Coordinates of C-alpha atoms and ligand atoms in Angstrom, one line a residue:
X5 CA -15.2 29.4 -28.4
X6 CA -12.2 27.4 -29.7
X7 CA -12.4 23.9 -31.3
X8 CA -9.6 21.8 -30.3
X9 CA -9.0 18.2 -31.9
X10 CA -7.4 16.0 -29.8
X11 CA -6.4 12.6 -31.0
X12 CA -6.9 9.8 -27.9
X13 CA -5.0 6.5 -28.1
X14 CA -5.9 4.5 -25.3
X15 CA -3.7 1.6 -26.1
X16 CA -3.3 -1.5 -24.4
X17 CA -3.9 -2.8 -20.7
X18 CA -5.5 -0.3 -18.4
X19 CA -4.7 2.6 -20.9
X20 CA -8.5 2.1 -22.3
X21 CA -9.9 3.0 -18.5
X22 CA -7.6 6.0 -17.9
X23 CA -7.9 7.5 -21.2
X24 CA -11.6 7.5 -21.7
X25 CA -12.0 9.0 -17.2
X26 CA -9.2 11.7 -18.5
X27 CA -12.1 12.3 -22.1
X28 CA -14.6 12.7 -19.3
X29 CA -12.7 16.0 -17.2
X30 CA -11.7 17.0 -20.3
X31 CA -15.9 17.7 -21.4
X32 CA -16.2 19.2 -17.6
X33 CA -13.7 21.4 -18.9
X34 CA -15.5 22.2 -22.0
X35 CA -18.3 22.0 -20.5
X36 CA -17.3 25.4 -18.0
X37 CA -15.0 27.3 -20.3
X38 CA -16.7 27.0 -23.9
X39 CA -14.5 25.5 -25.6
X40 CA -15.0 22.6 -27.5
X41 CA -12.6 19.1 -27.8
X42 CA -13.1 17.5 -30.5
X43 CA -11.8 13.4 -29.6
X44 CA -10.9 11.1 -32.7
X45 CA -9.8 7.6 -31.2
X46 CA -7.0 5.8 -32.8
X47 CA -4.9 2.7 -32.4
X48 CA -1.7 2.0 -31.6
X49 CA 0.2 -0.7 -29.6
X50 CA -0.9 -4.2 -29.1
X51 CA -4.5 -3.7 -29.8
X52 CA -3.9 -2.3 -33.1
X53 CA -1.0 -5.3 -33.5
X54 CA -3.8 -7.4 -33.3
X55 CA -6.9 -5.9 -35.2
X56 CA -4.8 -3.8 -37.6
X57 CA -1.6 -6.2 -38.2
X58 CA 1.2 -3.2 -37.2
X59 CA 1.6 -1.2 -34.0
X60 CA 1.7 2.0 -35.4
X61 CA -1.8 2.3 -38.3
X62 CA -0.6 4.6 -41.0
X63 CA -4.0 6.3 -40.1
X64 CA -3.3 6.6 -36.1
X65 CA 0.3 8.5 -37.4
X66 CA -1.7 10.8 -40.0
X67 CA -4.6 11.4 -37.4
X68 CA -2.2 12.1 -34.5
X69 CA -0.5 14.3 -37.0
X70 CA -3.1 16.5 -37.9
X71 CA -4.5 17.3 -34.3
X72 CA -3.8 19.9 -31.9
X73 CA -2.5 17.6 -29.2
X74 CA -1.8 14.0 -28.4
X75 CA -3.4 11.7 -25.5
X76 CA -2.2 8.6 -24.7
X77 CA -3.0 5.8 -22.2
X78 CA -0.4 3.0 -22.8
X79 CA 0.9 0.5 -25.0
X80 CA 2.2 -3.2 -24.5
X81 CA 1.8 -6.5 -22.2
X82 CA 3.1 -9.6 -22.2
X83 CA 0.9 -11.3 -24.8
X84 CA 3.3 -9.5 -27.2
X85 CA 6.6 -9.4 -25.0
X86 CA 7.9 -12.5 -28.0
X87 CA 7.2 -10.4 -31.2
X88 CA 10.5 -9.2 -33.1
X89 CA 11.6 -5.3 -32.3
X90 CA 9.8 -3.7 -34.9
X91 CA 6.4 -5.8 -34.4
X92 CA 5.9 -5.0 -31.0
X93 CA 3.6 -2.8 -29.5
X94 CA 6.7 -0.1 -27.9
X95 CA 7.5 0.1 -31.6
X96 CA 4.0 2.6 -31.7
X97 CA 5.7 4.8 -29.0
X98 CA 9.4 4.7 -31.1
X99 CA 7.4 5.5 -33.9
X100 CA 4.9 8.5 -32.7
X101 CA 7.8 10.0 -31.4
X102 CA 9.8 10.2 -34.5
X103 CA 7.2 10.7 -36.7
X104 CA 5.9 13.5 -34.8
X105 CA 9.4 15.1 -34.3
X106 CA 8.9 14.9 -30.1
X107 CA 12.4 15.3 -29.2
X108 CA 11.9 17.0 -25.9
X109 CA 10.2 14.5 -23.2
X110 CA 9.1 16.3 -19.8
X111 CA 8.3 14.1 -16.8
X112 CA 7.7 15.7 -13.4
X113 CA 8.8 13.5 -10.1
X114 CA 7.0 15.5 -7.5
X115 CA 6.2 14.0 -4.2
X116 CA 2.2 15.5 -3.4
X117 CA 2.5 16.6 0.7
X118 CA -0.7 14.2 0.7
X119 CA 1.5 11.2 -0.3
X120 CA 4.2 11.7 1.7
X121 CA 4.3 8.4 3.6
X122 CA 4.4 6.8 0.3
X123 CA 8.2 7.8 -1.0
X124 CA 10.2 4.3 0.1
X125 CA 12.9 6.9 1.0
X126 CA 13.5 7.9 4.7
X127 CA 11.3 10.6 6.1
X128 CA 13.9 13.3 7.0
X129 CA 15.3 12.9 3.2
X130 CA 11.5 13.7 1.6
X131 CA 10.3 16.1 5.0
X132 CA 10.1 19.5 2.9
X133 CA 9.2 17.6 -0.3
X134 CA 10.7 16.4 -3.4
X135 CA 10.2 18.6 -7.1
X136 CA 12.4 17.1 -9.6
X137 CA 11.6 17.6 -13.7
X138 CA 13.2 15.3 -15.9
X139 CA 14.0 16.8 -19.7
X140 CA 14.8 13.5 -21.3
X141 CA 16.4 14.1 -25.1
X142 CA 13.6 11.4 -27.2
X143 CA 14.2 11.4 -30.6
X144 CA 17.7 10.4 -30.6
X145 CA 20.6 8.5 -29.0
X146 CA 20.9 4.9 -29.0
X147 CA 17.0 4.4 -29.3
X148 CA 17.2 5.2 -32.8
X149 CA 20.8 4.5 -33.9
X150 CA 22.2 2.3 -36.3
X151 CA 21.4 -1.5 -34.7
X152 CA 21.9 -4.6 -36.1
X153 CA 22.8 -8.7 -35.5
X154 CA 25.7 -10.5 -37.5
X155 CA 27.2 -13.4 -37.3
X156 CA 30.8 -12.8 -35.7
X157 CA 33.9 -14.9 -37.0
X158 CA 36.2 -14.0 -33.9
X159 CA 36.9 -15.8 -31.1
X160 CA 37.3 -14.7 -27.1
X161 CA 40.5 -14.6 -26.0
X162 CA 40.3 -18.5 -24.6
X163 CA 39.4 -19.9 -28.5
X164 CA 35.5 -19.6 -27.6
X165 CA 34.1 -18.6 -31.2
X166 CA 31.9 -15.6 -30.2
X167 CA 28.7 -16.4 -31.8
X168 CA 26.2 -14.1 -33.1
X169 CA 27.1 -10.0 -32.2
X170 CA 24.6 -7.6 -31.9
X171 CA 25.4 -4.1 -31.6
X172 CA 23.2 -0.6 -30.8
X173 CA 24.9 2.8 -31.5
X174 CA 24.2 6.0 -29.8
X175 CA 25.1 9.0 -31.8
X176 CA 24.0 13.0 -31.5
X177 CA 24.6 16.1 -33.0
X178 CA 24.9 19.4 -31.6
X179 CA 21.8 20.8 -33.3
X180 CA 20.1 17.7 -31.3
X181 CA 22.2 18.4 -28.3
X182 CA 21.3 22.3 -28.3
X183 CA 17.4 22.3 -29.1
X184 CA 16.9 19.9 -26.2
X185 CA 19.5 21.5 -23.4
X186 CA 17.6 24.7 -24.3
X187 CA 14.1 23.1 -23.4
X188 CA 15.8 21.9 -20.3
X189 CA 17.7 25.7 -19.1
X190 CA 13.9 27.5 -20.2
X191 CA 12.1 25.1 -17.8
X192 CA 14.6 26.0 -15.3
X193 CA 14.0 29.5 -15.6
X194 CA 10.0 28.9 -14.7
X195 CA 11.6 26.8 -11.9
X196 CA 14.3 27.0 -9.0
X197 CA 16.8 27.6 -12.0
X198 CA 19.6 24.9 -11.3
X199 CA 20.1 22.4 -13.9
X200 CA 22.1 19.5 -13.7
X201 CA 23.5 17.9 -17.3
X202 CA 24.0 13.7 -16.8
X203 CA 25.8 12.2 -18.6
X204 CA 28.9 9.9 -19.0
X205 CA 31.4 11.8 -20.0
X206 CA 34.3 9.5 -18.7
X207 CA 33.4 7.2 -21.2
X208 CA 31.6 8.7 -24.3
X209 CA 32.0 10.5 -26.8
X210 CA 28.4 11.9 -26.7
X211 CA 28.7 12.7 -23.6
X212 CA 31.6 15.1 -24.1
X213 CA 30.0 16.8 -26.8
X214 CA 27.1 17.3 -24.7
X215 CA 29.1 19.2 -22.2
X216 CA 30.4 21.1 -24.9
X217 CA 27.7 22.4 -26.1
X218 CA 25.9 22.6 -22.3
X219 CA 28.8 25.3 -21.7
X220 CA 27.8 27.5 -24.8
X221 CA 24.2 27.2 -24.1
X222 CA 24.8 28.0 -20.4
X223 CA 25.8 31.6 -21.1
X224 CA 22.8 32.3 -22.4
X225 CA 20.7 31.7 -19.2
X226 CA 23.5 33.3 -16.6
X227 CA 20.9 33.0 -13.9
X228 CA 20.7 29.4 -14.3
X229 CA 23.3 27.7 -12.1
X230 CA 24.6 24.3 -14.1
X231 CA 26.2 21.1 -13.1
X232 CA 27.8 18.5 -15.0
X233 CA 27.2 14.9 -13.3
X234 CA 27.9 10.9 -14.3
X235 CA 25.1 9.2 -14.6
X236 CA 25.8 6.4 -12.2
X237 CA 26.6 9.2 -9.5
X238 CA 23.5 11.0 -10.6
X239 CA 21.2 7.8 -9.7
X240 CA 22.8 7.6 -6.0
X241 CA 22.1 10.9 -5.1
X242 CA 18.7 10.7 -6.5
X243 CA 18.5 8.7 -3.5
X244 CA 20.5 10.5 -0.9
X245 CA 19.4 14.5 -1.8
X246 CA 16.4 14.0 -4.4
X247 CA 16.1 18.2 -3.1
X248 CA 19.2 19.1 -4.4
X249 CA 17.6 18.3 -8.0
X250 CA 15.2 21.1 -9.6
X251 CA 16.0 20.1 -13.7
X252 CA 17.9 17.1 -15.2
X253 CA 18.7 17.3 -18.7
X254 CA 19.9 14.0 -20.3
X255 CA 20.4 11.8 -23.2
X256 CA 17.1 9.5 -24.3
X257 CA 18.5 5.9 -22.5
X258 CA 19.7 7.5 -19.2
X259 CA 16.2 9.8 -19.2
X260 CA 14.3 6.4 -19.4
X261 CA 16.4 4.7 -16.5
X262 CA 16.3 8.0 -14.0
X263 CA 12.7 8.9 -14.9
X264 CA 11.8 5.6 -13.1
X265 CA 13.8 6.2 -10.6
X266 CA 12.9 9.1 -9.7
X267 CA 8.9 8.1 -10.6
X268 CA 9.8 5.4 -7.4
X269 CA 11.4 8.0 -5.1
X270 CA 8.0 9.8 -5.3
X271 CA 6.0 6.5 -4.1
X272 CA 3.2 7.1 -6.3
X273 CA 3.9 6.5 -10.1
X274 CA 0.7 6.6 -10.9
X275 CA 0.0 9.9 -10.1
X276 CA 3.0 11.2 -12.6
X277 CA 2.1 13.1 -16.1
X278 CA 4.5 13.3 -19.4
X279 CA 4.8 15.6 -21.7
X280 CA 6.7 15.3 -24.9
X281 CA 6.8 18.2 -27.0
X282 CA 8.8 19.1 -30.9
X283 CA 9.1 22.5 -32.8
X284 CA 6.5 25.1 -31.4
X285 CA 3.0 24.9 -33.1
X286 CA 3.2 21.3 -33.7
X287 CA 1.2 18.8 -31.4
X288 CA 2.7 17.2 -28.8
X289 CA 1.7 13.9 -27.5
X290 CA 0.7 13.9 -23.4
X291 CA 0.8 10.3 -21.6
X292 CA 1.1 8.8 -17.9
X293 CA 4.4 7.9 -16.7
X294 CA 3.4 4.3 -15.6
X295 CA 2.8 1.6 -18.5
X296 CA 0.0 -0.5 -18.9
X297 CA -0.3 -2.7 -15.8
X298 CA -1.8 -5.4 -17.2
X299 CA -2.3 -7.2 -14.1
X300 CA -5.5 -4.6 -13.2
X301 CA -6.7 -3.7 -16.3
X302 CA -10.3 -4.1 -16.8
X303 CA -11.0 -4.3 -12.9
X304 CA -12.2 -0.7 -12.6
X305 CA -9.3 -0.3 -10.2
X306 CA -6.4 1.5 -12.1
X307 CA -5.7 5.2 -11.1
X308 CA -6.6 7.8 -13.6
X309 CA -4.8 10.8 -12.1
X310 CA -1.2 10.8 -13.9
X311 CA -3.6 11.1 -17.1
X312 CA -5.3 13.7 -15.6
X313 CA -3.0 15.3 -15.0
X314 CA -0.9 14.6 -18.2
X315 CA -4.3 16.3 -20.0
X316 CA -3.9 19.5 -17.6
X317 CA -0.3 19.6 -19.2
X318 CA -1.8 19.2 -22.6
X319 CA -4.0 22.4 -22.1
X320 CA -0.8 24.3 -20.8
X321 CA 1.8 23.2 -23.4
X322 CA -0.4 22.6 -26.4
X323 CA -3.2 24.4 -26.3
X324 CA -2.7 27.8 -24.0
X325 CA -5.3 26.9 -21.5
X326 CA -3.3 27.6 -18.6
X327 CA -5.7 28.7 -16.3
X328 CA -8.4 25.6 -17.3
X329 CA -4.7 23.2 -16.9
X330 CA -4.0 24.9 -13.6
X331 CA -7.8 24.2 -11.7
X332 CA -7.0 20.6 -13.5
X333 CA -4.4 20.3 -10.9
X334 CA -5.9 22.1 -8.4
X335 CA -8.8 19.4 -8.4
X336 CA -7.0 16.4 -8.3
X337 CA -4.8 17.8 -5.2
X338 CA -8.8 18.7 -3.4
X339 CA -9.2 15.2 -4.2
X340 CA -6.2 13.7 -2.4
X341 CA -6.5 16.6 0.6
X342 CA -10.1 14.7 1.1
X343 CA -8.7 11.3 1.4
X344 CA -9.7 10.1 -1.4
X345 CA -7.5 7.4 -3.0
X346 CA -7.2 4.8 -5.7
X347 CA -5.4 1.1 -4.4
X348 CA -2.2 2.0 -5.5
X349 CA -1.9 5.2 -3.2
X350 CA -3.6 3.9 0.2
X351 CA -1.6 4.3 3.0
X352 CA -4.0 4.1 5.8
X353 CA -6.4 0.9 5.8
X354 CA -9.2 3.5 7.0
X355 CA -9.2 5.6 3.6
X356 CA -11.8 5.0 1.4
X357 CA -10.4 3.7 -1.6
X358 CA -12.5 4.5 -4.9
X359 CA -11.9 2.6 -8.4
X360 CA -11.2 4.8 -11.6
X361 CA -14.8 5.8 -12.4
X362 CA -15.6 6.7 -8.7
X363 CA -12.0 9.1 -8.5
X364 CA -12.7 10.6 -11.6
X365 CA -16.0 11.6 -10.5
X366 CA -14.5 13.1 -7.2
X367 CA -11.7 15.1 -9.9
X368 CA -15.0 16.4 -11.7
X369 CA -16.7 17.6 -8.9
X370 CA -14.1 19.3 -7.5
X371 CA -13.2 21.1 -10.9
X372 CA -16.7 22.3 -11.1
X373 CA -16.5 23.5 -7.6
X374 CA -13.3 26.1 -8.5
Ligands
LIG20 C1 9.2 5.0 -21.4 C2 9.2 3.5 -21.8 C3 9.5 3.4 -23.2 C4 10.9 3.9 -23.4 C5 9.4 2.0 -23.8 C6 8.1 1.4 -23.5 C7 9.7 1.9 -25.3 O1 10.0 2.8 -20.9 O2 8.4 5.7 -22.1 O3 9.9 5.3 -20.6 O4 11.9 3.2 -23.2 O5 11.1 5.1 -23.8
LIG21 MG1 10.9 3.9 -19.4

């Protein structure tokens, strides 16, 4: 039997619910394999801005820190949308990231054959499907650059004195550049091996470093076929050949922006798991992709399944439970192939739709069943 100890932030909005149904498949699992999780809940976001007086505890860091894996529900809502930058509840997130050195951000866009009717795209462009990871670069770029807000003494070009300037610098080294493009070519290689590298290389400077260094790390995956594509072109064909996409690898502001999109091309963001991972043997930190949704928290509604399924990548990635990871997702797809759906997936009025506890039970009982 092996102990694992798993630090769980539930965070803000309906993070609470989803966290604690994803504690409870997480004993099933325990409960059937022998091992043993060991949860130590923490604070971070809003709640902790409120009871603790800083989004990010020093204890949540140092507890998070010492575990063998992350799980988090979500942070943030609009009782603290008018804090300043560093006292808001995304500063938790910023700051787990850094502090736990998760540079390399994995979020899966894949359309479930169940949901299929629920992609906003036309039919005949999602018929056979749509598989699309995103490797977003997370520890760098213009998310942690130099920022800052001064007072300008210039004018515009019509006499208009300019007022105050802010300004937000994205900057990356190779060594940041390499580590994450190799994450990106080694998950092709598990894949349909085709990566394609966005960027803006028109424009910046970053950019054509990037490429640089893509075409060095290239030649060490030769069965990996690469493109290079701007991200503006990037986010239209998302739209008109999501299947032409098997890996994106891109800088930390444009993974944000295409993550969603893609998230939306799939119809069903709450059914979408993260990953973020830093240097082997240190734990990396597993959340849904959709925030907290404060408009249903607390209404026993929300749909646990992208934390579900964000724990069955935490026993893959983190703690080399593949098989226990892979019956994970194995029972949440039974669960879907019943008809069993939360209100954010229905499609047709007939389907029963179940609240969080309900689905989680039907993800339990179809674990045990495997
Ligand atoms: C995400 C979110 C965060 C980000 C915010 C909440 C700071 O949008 O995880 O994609 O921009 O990285
Ligand atoms: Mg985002």
């Amino acid at each position: 039997m092996t102990s694992f100890r798993i630090a769980v932030i539930p965070g803000d909005g309906i993070g609470p619910e989803v966290t604690a149904s994803t504690c409870d498949v997480l004993r099933a699992v325990a409960g059937s394999s022998g091992h043993e999780f060991l949860f130590t809940e923490v604070k971070a976001g809003g709640i902790a801005i409120d009871t603790q007086g800083e989004p990010l505890p020093e204890e949540t860091l140092r507890i998070a820190r010492e575990s063998d894996a992350v799980l988090l529900g979500a942070v943030g809502g609009p009782k603290w949308d008018n804090l300043p930058g560093t006292m808001r509840p995304e500063a938790a997130l910023l700051g787990l990231r850094k502090g736990l050195g998760l540079y390399a951000n994995l979020r899966l866009a894949v359309l479930f054959p169940e949901l299929k009717s629920a992609s906003p795209l036309r039919p005949d462009l999602v018929a056979e499907g749509v598989d699309v990871l995103i490797v977003r670069e997370l520890t760098g770029g213009i998310y942690f650059g130099k920022r800052g807000l001064e007072k300008s003494d210039e004018c515009l070009e019509d006499g208009t004195p300019k007022g105050m300037e802010a300004f937000d610098i994205e900057t990356y080294s190779e060594a940041e550049i390499e580590r994450i493009l190799r994450v990106g070519f080694r998950s092709a290689m598990q894949r349909r091996k085709h990566v394609t590298v966005v960027d803006k290389a028109n424009i910046l400077e970053t950019s054509r470093l990037w490429r640089k260094v893509a075409e060095r790390v290239k030649a060490d995956y030769p069965e990996v076929t690469m493109e290079f594509m701007y991200v503006d072109n990037a986010s239209m064909q998302l739209l008109r050949r999501p299947r032409s996409f098997d890996v994106i690898i891109t800088s930390n502001m444009f993974g944000d922006i295409l993550s969603d999109e893609a998230g939306m091309i799939t119809g069903s963001i709450g059914m979408l798991p993260s990953a973020s991972l830093g240097a082997p043997g240190t734990p990396g930190m597993y959340e849904p992709v959709h925030g907290s949704a404060p408009d249903i928290a607390g209404k026993g509604i929300a749909n646990p399944m992208a934390t579900i399924l964000s724990a069955a990548m935490m026993l893959r990635y983190s703690l080399g439970l593949q098989e226990e990871g892979e019956k994970i997702e194995k029972a949440v797809r039974s669960v879907l192939s019943q008809g069993y759906r939360t209100a954010d997936i229905v499609q047709d009025p007939d389907e029963p739709v179940l609240g969080t506890e309900e689905i989680t039970g039907k993800v339990i009982e179809a674990y045990e069943k495997l």
